[in-house]
XYZ file of C-alpha atoms in Angstrom:
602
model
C 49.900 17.312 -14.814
C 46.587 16.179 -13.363
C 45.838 12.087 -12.840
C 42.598 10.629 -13.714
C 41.591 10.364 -10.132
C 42.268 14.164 -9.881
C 40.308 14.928 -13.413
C 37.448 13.205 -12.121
C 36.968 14.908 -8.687
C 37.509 17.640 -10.597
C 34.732 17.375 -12.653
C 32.749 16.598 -9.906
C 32.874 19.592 -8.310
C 32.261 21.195 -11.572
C 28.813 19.502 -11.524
C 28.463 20.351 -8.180
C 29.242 17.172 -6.178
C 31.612 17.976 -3.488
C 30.462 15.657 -0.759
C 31.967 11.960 -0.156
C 31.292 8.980 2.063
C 33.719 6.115 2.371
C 37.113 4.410 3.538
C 40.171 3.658 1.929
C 42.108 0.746 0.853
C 45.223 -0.381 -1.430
C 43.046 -0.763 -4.514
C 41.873 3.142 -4.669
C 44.276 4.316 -2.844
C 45.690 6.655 -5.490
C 42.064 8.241 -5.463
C 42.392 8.656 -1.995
C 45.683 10.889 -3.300
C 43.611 13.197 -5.231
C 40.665 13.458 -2.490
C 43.929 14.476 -0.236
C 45.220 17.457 -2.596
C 41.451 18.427 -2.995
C 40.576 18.359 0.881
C 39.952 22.341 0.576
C 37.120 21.870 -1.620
C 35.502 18.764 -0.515
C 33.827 17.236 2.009
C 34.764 13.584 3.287
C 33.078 11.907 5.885
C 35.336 8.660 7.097
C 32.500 5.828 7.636
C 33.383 2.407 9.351
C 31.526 0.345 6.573
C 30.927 0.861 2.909
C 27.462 0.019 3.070
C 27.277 3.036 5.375
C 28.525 4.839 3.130
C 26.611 4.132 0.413
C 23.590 4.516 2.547
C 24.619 7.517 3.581
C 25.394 8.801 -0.045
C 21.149 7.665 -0.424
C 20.048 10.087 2.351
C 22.029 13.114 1.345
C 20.261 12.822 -1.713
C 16.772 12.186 -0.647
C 16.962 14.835 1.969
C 19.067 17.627 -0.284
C 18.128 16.583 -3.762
C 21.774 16.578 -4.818
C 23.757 13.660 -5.462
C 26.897 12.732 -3.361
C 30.132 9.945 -3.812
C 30.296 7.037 -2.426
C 33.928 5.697 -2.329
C 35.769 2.286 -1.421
C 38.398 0.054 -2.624
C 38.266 -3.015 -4.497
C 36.919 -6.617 -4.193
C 35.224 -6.957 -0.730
C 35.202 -3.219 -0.515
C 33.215 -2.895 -3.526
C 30.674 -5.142 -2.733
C 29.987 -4.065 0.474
C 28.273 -1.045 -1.219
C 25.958 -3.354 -3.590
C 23.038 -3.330 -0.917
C 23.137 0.815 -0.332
C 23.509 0.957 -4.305
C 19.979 -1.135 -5.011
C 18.829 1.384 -2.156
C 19.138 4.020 -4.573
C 18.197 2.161 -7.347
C 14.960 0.779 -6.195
C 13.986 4.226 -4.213
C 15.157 5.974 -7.255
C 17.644 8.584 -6.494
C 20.896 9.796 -8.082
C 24.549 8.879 -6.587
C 27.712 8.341 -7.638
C 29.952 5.124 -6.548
C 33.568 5.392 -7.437
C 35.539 1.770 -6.267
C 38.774 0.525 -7.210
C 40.393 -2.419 -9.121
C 43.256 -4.001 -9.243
C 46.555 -3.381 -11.865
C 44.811 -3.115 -15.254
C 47.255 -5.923 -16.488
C 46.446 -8.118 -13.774
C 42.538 -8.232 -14.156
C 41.165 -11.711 -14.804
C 43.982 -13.267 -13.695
C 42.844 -14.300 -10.405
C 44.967 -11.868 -8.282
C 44.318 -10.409 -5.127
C 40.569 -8.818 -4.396
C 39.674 -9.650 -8.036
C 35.972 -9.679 -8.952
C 34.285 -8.859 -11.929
C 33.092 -5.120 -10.785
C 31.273 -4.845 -14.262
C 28.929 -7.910 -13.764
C 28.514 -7.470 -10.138
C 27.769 -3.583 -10.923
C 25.623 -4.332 -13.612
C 21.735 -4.417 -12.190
C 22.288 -1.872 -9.313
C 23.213 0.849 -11.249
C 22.014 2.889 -14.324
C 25.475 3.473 -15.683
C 28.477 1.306 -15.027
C 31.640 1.723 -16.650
C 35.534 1.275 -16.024
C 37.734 4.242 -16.361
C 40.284 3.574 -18.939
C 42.835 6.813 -18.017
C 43.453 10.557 -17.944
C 41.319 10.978 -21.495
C 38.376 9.273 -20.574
C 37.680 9.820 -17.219
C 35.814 13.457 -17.881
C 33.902 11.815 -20.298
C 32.698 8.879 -18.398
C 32.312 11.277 -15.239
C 30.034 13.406 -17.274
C 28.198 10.701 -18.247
C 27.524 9.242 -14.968
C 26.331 11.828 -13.477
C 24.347 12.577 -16.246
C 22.738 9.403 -16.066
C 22.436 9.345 -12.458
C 20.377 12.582 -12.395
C 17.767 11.671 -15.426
C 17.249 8.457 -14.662
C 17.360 8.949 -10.848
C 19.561 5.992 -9.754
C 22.992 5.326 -9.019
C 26.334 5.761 -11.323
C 29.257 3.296 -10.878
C 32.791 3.808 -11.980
C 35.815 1.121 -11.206
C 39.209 2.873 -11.734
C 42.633 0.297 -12.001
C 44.567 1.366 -9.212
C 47.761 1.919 -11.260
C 45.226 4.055 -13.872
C 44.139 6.299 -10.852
C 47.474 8.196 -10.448
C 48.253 8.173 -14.325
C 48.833 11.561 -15.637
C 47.248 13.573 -18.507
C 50.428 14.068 -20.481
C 51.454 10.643 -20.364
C 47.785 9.395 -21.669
C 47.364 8.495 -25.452
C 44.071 10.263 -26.228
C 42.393 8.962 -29.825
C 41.529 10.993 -32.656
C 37.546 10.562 -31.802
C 38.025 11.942 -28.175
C 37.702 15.516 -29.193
C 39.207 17.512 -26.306
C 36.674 19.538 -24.462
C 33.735 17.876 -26.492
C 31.817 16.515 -23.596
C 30.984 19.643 -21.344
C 29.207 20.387 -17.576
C 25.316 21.605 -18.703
C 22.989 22.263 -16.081
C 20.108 19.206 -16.003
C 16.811 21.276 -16.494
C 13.494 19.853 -15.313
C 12.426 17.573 -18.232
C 9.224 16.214 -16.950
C 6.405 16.322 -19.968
C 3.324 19.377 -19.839
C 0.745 17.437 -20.325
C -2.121 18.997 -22.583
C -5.002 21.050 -21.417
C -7.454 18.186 -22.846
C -5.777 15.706 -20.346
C -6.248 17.861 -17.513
C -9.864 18.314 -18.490
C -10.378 14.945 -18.597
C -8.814 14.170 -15.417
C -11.276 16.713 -13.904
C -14.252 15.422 -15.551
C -13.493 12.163 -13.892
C -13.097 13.919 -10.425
C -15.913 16.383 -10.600
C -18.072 13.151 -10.692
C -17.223 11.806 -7.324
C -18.925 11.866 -4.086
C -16.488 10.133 -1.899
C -13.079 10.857 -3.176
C -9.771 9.956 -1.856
C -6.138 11.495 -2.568
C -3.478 8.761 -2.105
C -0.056 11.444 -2.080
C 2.765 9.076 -2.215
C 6.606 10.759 -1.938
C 5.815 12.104 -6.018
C 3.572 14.996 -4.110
C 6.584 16.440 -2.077
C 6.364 20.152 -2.627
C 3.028 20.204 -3.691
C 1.362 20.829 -0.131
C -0.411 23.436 -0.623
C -2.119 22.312 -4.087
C -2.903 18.832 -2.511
C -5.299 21.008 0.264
C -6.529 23.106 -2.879
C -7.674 20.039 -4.137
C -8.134 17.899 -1.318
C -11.010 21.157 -0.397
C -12.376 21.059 -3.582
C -13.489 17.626 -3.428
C -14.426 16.863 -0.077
C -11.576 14.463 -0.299
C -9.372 12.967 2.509
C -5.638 12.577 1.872
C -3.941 9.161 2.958
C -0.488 8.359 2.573
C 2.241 5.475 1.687
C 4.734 5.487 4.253
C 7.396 6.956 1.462
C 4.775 10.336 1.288
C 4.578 10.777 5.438
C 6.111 14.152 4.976
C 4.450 15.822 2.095
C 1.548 17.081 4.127
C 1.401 17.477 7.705
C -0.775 15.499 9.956
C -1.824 19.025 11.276
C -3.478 18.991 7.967
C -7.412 19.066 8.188
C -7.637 16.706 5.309
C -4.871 13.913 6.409
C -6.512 11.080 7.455
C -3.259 9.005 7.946
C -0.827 6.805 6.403
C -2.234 3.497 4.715
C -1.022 -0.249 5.107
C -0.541 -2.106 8.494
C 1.733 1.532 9.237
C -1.123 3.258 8.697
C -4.348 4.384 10.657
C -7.569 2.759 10.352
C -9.247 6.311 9.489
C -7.461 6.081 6.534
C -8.078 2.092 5.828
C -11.875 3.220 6.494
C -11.722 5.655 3.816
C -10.298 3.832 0.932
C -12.788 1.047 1.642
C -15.688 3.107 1.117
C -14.792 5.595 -1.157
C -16.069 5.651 -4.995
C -12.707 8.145 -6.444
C -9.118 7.679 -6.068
C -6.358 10.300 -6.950
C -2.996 9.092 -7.447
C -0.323 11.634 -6.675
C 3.161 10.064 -7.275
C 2.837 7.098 -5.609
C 3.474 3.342 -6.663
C 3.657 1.852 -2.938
C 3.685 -1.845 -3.148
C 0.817 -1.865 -0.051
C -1.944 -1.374 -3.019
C -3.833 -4.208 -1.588
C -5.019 -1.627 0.901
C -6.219 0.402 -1.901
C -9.659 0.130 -3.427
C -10.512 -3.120 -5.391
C -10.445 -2.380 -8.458
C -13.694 -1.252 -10.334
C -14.872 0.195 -6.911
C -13.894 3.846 -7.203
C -13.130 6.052 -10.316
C -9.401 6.514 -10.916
C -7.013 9.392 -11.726
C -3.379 8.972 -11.671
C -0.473 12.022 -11.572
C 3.608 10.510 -11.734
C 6.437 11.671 -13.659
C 6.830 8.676 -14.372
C 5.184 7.419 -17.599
C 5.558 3.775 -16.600
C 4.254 4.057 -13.623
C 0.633 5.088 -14.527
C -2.060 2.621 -14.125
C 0.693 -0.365 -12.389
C -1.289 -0.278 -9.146
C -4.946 0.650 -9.952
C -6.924 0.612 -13.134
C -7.321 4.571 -13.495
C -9.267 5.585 -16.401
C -7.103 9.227 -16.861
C -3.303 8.803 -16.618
C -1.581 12.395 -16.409
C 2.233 12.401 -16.447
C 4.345 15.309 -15.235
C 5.521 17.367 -12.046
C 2.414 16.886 -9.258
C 2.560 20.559 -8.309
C 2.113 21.725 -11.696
C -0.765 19.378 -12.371
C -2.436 19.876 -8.949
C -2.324 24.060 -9.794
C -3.519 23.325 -13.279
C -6.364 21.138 -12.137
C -7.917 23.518 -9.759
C -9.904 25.790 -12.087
C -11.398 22.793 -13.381
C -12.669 21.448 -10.513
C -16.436 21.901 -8.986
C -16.445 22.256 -5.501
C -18.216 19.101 -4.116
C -20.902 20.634 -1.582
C -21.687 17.487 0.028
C -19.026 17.232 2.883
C -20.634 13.989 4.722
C -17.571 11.234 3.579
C -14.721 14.038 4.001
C -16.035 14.626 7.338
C -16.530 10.879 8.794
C -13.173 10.629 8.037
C -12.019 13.850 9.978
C -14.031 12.174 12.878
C -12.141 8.929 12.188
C -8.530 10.512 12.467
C -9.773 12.590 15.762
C -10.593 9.362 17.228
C -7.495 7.970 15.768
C -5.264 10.588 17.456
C -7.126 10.036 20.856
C -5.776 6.407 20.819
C -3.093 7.626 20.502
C -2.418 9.710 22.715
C -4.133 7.700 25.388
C -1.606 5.155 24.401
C 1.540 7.404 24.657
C 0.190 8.290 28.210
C 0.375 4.892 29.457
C 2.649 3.934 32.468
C 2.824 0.349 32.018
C 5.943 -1.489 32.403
C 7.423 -2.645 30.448
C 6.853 0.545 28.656
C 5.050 0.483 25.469
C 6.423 2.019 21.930
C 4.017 4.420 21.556
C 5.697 6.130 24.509
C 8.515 6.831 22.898
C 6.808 8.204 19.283
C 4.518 9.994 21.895
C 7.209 11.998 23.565
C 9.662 12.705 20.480
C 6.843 13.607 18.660
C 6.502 16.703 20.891
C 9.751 17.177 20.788
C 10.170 17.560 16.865
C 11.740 21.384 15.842
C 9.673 22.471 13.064
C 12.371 21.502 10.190
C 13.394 18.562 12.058
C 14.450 15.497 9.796
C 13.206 12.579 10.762
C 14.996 8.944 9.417
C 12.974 6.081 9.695
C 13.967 2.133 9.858
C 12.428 -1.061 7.827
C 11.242 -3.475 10.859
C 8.778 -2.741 13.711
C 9.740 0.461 13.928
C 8.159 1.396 10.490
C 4.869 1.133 11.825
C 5.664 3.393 14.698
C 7.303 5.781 12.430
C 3.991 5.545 10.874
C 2.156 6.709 13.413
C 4.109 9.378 14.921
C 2.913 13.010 14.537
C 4.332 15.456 11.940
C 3.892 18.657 11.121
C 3.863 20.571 7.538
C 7.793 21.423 6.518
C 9.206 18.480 8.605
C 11.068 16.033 6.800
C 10.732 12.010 7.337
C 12.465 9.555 5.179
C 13.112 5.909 5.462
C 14.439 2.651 2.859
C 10.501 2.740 1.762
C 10.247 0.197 -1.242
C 13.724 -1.616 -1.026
C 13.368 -1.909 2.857
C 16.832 -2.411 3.936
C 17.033 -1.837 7.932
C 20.357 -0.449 9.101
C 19.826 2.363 7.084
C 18.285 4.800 9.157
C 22.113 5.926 11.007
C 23.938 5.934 7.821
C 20.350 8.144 6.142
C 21.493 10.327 8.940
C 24.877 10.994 8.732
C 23.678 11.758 5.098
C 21.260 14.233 6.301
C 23.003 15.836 8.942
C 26.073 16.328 6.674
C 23.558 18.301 4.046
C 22.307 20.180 6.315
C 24.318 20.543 9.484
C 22.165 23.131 11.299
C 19.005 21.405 11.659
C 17.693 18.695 14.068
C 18.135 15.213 12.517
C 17.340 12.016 14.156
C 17.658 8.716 13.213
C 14.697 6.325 14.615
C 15.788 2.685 14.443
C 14.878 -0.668 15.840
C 17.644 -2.946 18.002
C 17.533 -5.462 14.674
C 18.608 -2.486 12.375
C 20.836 -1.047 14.898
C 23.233 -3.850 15.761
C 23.672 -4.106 11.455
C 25.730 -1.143 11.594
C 26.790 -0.503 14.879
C 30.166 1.363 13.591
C 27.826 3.919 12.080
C 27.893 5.023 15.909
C 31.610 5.577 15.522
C 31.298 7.531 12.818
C 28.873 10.043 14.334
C 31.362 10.885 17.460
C 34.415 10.998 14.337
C 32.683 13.878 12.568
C 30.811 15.321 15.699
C 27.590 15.144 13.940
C 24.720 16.121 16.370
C 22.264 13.221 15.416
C 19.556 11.804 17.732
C 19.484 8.256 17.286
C 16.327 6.703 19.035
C 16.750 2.941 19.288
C 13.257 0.921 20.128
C 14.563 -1.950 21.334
C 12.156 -4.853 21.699
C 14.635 -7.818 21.175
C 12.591 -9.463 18.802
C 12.497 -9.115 15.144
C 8.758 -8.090 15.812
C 7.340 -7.160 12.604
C 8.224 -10.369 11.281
C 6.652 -12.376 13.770
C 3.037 -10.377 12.878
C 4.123 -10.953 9.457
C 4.635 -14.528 9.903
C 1.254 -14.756 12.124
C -0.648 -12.457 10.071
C 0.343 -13.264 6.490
C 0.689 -17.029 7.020
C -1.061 -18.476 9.716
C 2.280 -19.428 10.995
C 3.247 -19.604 14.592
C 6.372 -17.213 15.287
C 10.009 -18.752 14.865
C 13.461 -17.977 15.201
C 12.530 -14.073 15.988
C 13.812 -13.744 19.655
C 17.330 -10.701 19.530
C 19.227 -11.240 23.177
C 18.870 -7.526 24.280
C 21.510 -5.327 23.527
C 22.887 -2.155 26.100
C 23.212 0.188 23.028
C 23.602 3.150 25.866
C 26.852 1.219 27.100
C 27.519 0.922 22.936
C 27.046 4.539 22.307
C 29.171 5.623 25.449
C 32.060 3.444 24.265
C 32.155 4.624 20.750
C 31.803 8.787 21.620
C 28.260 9.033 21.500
C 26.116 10.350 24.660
C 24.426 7.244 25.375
C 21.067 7.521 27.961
C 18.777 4.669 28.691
C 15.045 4.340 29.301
C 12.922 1.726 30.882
C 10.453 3.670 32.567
C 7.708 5.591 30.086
C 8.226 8.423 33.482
C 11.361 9.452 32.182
C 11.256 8.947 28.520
C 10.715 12.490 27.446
C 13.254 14.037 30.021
C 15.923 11.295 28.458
C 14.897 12.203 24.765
C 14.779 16.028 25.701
C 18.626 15.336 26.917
C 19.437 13.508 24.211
C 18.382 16.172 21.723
C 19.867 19.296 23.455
C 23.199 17.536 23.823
C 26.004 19.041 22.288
C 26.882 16.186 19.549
C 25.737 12.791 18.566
C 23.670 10.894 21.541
C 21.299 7.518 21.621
C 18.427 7.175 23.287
C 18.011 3.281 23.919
C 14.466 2.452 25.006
C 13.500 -1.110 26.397
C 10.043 -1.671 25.564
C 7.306 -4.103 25.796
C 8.227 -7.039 22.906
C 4.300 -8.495 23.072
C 3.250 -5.063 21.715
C 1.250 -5.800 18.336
C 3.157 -4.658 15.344
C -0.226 -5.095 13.642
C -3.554 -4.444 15.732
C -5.673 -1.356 14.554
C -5.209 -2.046 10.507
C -5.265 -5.926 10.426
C -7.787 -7.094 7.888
C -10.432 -9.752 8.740
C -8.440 -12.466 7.253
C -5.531 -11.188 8.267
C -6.689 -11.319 11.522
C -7.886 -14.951 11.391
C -4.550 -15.956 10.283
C -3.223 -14.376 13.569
C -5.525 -16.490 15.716
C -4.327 -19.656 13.879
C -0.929 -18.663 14.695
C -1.738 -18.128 18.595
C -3.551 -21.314 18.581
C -0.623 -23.295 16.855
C 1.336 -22.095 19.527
C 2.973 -18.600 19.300
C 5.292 -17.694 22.163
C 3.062 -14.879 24.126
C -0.074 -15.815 22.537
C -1.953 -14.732 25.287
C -0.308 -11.272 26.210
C -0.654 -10.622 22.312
C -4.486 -11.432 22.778
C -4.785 -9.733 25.844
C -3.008 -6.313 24.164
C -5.409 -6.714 21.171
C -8.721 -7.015 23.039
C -7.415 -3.102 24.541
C -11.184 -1.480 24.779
C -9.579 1.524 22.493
C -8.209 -0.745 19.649
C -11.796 -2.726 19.567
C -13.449 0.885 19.305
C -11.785 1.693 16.043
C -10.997 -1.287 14.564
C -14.372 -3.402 13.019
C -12.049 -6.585 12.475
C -11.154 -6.384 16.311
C -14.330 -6.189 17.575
C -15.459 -8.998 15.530
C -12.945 -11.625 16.283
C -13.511 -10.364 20.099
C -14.074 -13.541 21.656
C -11.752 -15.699 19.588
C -8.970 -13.484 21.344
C -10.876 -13.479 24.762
C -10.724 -17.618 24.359
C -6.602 -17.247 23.638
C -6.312 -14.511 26.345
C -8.035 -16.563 28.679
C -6.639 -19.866 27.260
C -2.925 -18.525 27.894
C -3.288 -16.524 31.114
C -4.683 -19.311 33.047
């Protein structure tokens, strides 16, 4: 007869799921039984960490749209996977983690790897529940994955390691648990059709702006071509959170950029000036580089009731899929004939661009970051996936180019770093013949290093670019720019992940020279399996420089005044004649950062 851990991979693959990240260990080690008699029909990828694997389980499902397992044993184990669990939970897509516990008659008792996997289980996840035997684990299967795929989060289930290899015949099933009564039903799209009044409401509100601007955060993905409907329509220019990078190229003639310190200042321009905003899934937590509110006219599209109106006071809230909305808006809309604000901002983003790429041609040593985005930008296959990192390297991700049907991803609104690797393995395992590469900074890369090892285990052909600055370098702009504060306790000791990558199986090359970072990255990707790409670059590089804000900006000065390590090679790389051409805040504070410059050098 089956066990329960066999019933519930079972199920599993009923609904689909046939794809698992993780380790074993004593306390689900009769799991790891069942996995072993289903190895035909699943796939397991062996990670070094459970937060890898739980991480990993996130980017299968952002990148594939289909939830995966994520697997470990019990105690320590278990709460390894607690950060890549709020991952899902905060960027709001479905998994399912499976962990063990010890001997059901020894729980509470303080025995070995004993923790309370309820409680500690309990905020990260939209369903939680202990599986109680043979009878109940279909039903508790079906509901978690239910649950995971409605309410787009993850689905936790603890298993008593003596319970996982109990057998069906030997369970005592109660008259309520029908046999058979819970069943596998395909999820269908439940998002609400909003009413043809809303929509002509929504366009009433539109129709009467001059200077709109579409905000298309990752809620928009799939709706490309009705955001340029629209987006023409208008006159409007399309910005976007760093979560909605991929839903419309930046070969787009309406993008004007990302937003936020990530962003471009085309795109900061725009939403300072203009006098409509259109919300297209998007709830970024950088709204204080949106409009102020009562500025601009506001229409907002989510699927997510609660999410309408959060961020901006919009006077039409329309809730439902974007792409359906977008297509049902268009006959309503009048096209706006005067093209004046659409096209300032197309001249913005050109000038933008030539930054650049005037930037990503420099030879300076030590090389500068926009070298590398520069070169791998190029380099980019046209469904290449693209996993970004939370640190300095999210505002380089930010600014590299993408094209239409490309894919970029990154820890967006929970902001873990480390996760960019294990969002790899994720991806490449979905989809293991495209291009995937994992863009990371040396903080977030030396938090999982044994992702590395798990890359050469599986042979999985990821490109992992490391931007290694040894600093934690978006917090010291943070900690000049939000708080006046001089930079402290920031400084990484530099780190030979080439040598790393070599030692654990992966093609390592290394890059000091800007001269020979394309030929190392264009190696890197054509190798035949995993490789890293470790480039040294320049650590005074602003994080922030183009998109700082006036005070923002003064709180930076304070900070190199109070005595900021590189205060004046940070002043000198802000005063770059470019950067003052495009950025009114720069050119303003001019000779504040000439006096630091000057101040330091000397």
């Amino acid at each position: 007869m089956a066990t329960t851990s066999e019933i519930m991979i079972d199920r599993l693959l009923e609904w689909g799921i046939n794809t698992y990240f993780g380790l074993p260990g004593d306390g689900i080690d009769g799991f790891f039984e069942g996995i072993r008699r289903r190895r035909d029909r699943i796939r397991f990828v062996h990670v070094r960490h459970e937060e890898e694997a739980a991480l990993a389980a996130v980017g299968h499902a952002k990148l594939s749209g289909r939830p995966a397992v994520c697997v470990s044993t019990s105690g320590p184990g278990a709460a390894h996977l607690l950060n890549g669990l709020y991952d899902a939970r905060v960027e709001g897509y479905p998994l399912i983690a499976i962990t063990g516990l010890q001997f059901h008659d020894m729980l509470g008792t303080h025995y070995l790897q004993d923790i309370n996997h309820h409680y500690a289980f309990a905020d990260a996840c939209v369903y939680n529940q202990q599986v109680n035997g043979p009878a109940h684990a279909g039903n508790v299967v079906d509901m978690a994955v239910r649950r995971a795929m409605s309410l787009r989060g993850p689905a936790h289930l603890c298993i008593p390691v003596d319970i996982q290899e109990w057998e069906l015949d030997a369970d005592h099933r109660s008259d309520k648990n029908i046999d058979g009564h819970s069943g596998v039903v395909a999820l269908t799209d439940t998002a609400p059709a909003p009413s043809e009044d809303t929509i002509a409401a929504a366009a009433e509100v539109l129709n009467a702006c001059r200077k709109p601007v579409i905000i298309a955060g990752s809620g928009a993905r799939g709706a490309h071509a009705e955001l340029e409907q629209v987006a023409e329509l208008l006159g409007a220019g399309v910005v976007k959170p760093a979560l909605g990078k991929d839903v419309l190229g930046d070969d787009s003639p309406y993008v004007l950029g990302g937003i936020a310190f990530a962003g471009t200042a085309a795109a900061q321009q725009a939403l300072g000036d203009c006098d409509g905003l259109l919300i297209v899934g998007s709830s970024t937590g950088y709204f204080d580089f949106w409009p102020q509110p009562g500025q601009a006219r506001g229409v907002q599209i989510d699927v997510e009731p609660s999410r309408i109106g959060m961020r901006y006071p919009v006077e039409v809230g329309v809730v439902g899929d974007a792409r359906q909305i977008l297509g049902r808006l268009v006959p309503h809309l009048r096209r706006n004939e005067d093209r004046s604000f659409l096209e300032h901002g197309q001249q913005a983003v050109r000038d933008w661009w030539q930054l650049m790429d005037a930037q990503a041609a420099s030879t300076d040593m030590p090389m500068r970051p926009q070298v590398v985005i520069g070169a791998l930008s190029g380099l980019l296959a046209d469904d290449a996936i693209v996993c970004g990192d939370a640190g300095t390297v999210t505002v380089w991700q930010g600014r590299m180019r993408m094209r239409t049907g490309q894919r970029f991803t990154f820890s967006g609104t929970h902001c873990s770093m480390a996760a960019a690797i294990p969002y790899a393995i994720g991806a490449q395992t979905a989809f293991p013949g495209r291009q995937v590469i994992a863009f990371v900074g040396d903080g977030g890369a030396s938090m999982l290093m044994g992702s590395l090892a798990t890359l050469a285990m599986h042979h999985l052909p990821v490109t992992v670019v490391v931007v290694n600055n040894a600093s934690l370098g978006l917090i010291v702009w943070e900690q000049m720019s939000y708080l006046g504060n001089p930079e402290s306790e920031c400084a990484l000791s530099r780190i030979d992940f080439a040598q790393v990558a070599d030692g654990c199986g992966v093609r390592g090359f290394h890059v000091e020279n800007p001269t020979g970072c394309r030929e190392a990255l264009a190696a890197a990707i054509a190798h035949d399996g995993p490789a890293l790409v470790d480039c040294w670059v320049d650590p005074e590089e602003p994080a922030f420089a183009e998109t700082l804000k006036p005070a923002q900006l003064q709180h930076v000065i304070t900070a190199m005044r109070a005595g900021t390590p590189g205060a004046g090679a940070k002043a000198t790389r802000l005063l770059e004649p470019g950067r003052l051409a495009v950025a009114p805040a720069l050119k303003a504070a001019e000779q504040d950062l000439r006096d630091i410059a000057g101040t330091r050098q000397a």
